[in-house]
Every structure is written in C-alpha cells, then in structure tokens.
C-alpha cells in the first residue's frame, strides 16, 4: 500500500548480494554471542571497543568469552560488514594488553540499521498491533497548514514548513506499517481451522468493531487528505524550493545523500498515488475496504462451518490438547489402548456383503493390505465433513427441448421431401446427376426393395408414400450409373426408373368399399369411429 521512499535509489545487483551478509550473524553458529556483541556497539553513539573490552562487557552479562574469541567474532562481523575497524591510538598499561587493544571496532551504518530491525523483530509480540488511525486527522491538519504557507511565499516559515512536511511523511509511513501488521495478524488468525468458542467470539468482536472503526476513520479523513494533496500540486515547487534553502547535509566524496522524506517531488507523487490510486491502480483506502470485506467473508465462512448440521462443528483443539496430556502421562501399553479407543484403530475386520462388492473374494479374514481400497468422499477425507455437497437440481423444463426437436424434425422432413421431389423428377436414372441427399434416398429405397427378396427376377417397386416417390427396379443387361458431386454410384445389371407416388385414399385400402354409396347403412356415410350409432 505504501511504497518505500528510497525505491528510486539504484543499488547495483552485486552490492545487493553482498549486503545479504549483514544478516548472517542472526542465524550463524554462536548467534547469541553475535547478538550480544552487536548490542554492545549499538547501545550508545560512536562506540568503539577492543576485543578485550568486548570480553569484559559480555562477562558482566553472563556470557563467558575470551579476548581471543571476542576478536575472532568481531573479525567475522567485519567480514560481514556489520562492524568496521576503528582507527584510534590505544593507551594500554602493558605491552601484553596492546595485542587486544590495537584492533578496535565500531559499527557500520547498515550494520546498525539491520541490528535495530532484528532486535525489533525478536522482541515483537505475536498478537495484534493497534493501527495509528488518529494520524490521518492530524495529516489533514498539517497538509492544510503546508498549503496555506505555500500560497504565501513571502511570509513562509521555512523551519515550521520543514517540520510539518517531515511529520506528514513520518505519520504516513507509521500508519501504513501499522495497517500492514494489523491485516497480517488478521490473515494469520482467519486461516486457522480451530478458531471456535470464546476465541472466535472475541475475534469476531475485534473484526466487526475495530475494523469498522478503522474503515470509518479512513473514509472520513482520506477525502480531506486527498483534496489537500491535489491542491498542493500547482504550488509544490515553492514548497520544495523553500525546503532546499535550509541547511542540509552534503557528502564529502560527492556520493548521494539520502534526504528526509518530502524533499523530492517523487515523495509527493507516491503519497498522492496512495490516496488516489494513480494510473488505474487501487488506492490505499480502497485496499483497506477490500481487505475488510475479505476478512469478513472468511469470518462468515468459519461461522457456516461451525453451524453446519453434518459438519465437524466447533474445533477439536481443546479435546486434542486434553488427549495429548493423557498420552504424556500414560504408559506405553495404555497409550496404545488410548490411541485405538480415540481414533478407532481397532483390529481390521472385513465384512463381505455379497457379489455387489468390486471384489467378492474379500472375506472377513482378508487383510486390509490385500483388499481393494475403500472409496472415501473428498469432503470426508480432507475436511472431515459428512455433509452432502451441492443441492438437488431443478426439474428441467422440457418445453424448449421439445420445440427444438420439432424444429429439427421439420427441417429434416423438408430436406427429405426436397430430395424425394428431385428423385421423382429424374425418371430414368441412368446417367442422371443427383444431389447427395437424393442419391442417399435412392440407395435407401433400393436397399429396402432388395432386402425383401434374395433374387430379382421381375420388376420391383420401392416407394415412400410420405415423400411421394417410387422407384421401379428391373433386371437389365446393362448397369445404371448415378452421378453426384461426391462420386458416382453404379447399380450392376439393374434398370432404375423414378416416378411420383400419391398416397391411396382411405376407400382404396384393401377390404374397403370403392363407392361411398355402398357404406353399411345405405346413407353413404362412414361409420362413427368414436362409438356412436352406425
């Protein structure tokens, strides 16, 4: 959310690699001694000590370290650039003491910075850290004062302006650090599966009340801070020129000096970007609201898990701790019995339920090592949750499917009728060009006609009354060739002729009278099919 203000300083990659040695003393062998030595060099300003003085100071702290070992430890810290040799003429009472007094050491700038951060981390508590939310209101007041002085360059107080600028950036850095630490603590607690009971209730109050308080303060003060920063942009050069007029630090060798925050335009651009989210990014207040919503969603997910009827309910942390205490006090035999009773780890018995099992050869005497594995649901295997996942799907509405099928059937029937009309109009089929659909219909009719008899000795008629097409198939001494865009079809020693075919009337059916006047009853009307009087 808040970028470091020295990110623009280009540090060569080789220097970055060498600076990693600054952290070696924290995890090296004899780390306690190294930490104690670094404490000696950082407790006061401009401290330079010899190996003998380091040994004496550590002895007062209860750490026994000879002057030779102290000099060896300091030498390693010099190689790691945490310390550096100090040039100073020693004054010693004896020549023997000159050996350990000649080499004196003092801390480097980077070594002191690293040790202060290491000490801060080692003494930091694991609990939550309060957010410095009250700094936002003071930042709005300070920015308003800076803006007022920038608009009156003739009566500006340079020292007061510098103090206000430094305070603004220091407050912003401290506020951003406290925000990061607080939400990191929230994240570490929300991922815990054993969060339940009183701990869950207290954490719920922390989240619902304190996070809401932070969000309220940010929503109230951030618009005022953003407005002041936007109004400062036109007069920012006046502020920077006034700050440059104050006495500053200059390096003797011409190396760049790290200036205080707010003395460069990039510092103000980063501060404005944090509140406005410049270049399409998410602003700091927006990130805070998003993080709060995400934390609240995770809290609700934990609540649903605990209230699920088929789930594991609350965490088993207290029960597991109680069981661990019993194990610590039990003998070996009692521990084995307790483990079997607590986790159901009894002797294996396989119950055969008949041939429906994948392997019916598994009997009560079959070991689980040799039997087929049991399929355990994922929710039960990974989360211990026996609740059936998902929900019953809705009964689908078949209306759209029926309409789609009817449209497909209508298109298919129209295509077949077109093919039938094309085939009927062709008449003699030898050498005729047909579309693939008409050709396939011809093959269908010929196949059905030939399937009715093993040998073809006379003319056979194959017809499709629905399509209104008939094909006469007769034996011949020549072949019939039907051409199409995807190839030619040859009917060996067959003569094919297509024609129209009309469906017979109801009265033309076999067994039915040919004249309507001959219907039973003598009135010329057909009998009622619905069961009425005849």
Short mmCIF file of N, CA and C in Angstrom, two decimals, residues 70 98 149 161 164 199 265 268 405 435 443 477 488 508 516:
data_model
loop_
_atom_site.label_atom_id
_atom_site.label_comp_id
_atom_site.label_asym_id
_atom_site.label_seq_id
_atom_site.Cartn_x
_atom_site.Cartn_y
_atom_site.Cartn_z
N UNK A 70 36.57 -13.21 21.34
CA UNK A 70 35.87 -11.96 21.04
C UNK A 70 36.45 -11.30 19.80
N UNK A 98 48.47 -4.66 24.59
CA UNK A 98 48.47 -3.98 23.30
C UNK A 98 47.92 -4.89 22.19
N UNK A 149 0.89 27.96 3.84
CA UNK A 149 2.21 28.61 3.76
C UNK A 149 2.71 28.64 2.32
N UNK A 161 7.70 24.87 8.14
CA UNK A 161 7.27 24.11 6.96
C UNK A 161 8.00 22.77 6.88
N UNK A 164 6.55 20.38 9.43
CA UNK A 164 5.25 19.85 9.03
C UNK A 164 5.39 18.79 7.93
N UNK A 199 -12.66 -17.90 21.71
CA UNK A 199 -11.67 -17.25 20.85
C UNK A 199 -12.34 -16.70 19.59
N UNK A 265 10.09 15.57 -5.38
CA UNK A 265 8.74 15.51 -5.98
C UNK A 265 8.22 14.07 -6.04
N UNK A 268 6.14 13.15 -2.98
CA UNK A 268 4.76 13.66 -3.01
C UNK A 268 3.91 12.90 -4.02
N UNK A 405 -36.54 -30.07 -30.84
CA UNK A 405 -36.64 -31.33 -31.55
C UNK A 405 -37.67 -31.24 -32.68
N UNK A 435 -28.31 -34.73 -56.27
CA UNK A 435 -27.65 -34.22 -55.06
C UNK A 435 -27.35 -35.38 -54.12
N UNK A 443 -30.57 -44.85 -52.63
CA UNK A 443 -29.93 -46.02 -52.04
C UNK A 443 -30.80 -46.64 -50.96
N UNK A 477 -29.50 -55.99 -68.70
CA UNK A 477 -28.17 -56.44 -69.13
C UNK A 477 -27.11 -55.37 -68.99
N UNK A 488 -19.64 -41.23 -58.07
CA UNK A 488 -20.63 -41.94 -58.88
C UNK A 488 -21.03 -43.23 -58.19
N UNK A 508 -59.57 -46.66 -50.86
CA UNK A 508 -58.79 -47.51 -51.75
C UNK A 508 -58.04 -48.57 -51.02
N UNK A 516 -68.76 -44.67 -52.11
CA UNK A 516 -69.27 -44.21 -50.84
C UNK A 516 -70.72 -44.61 -50.60
#
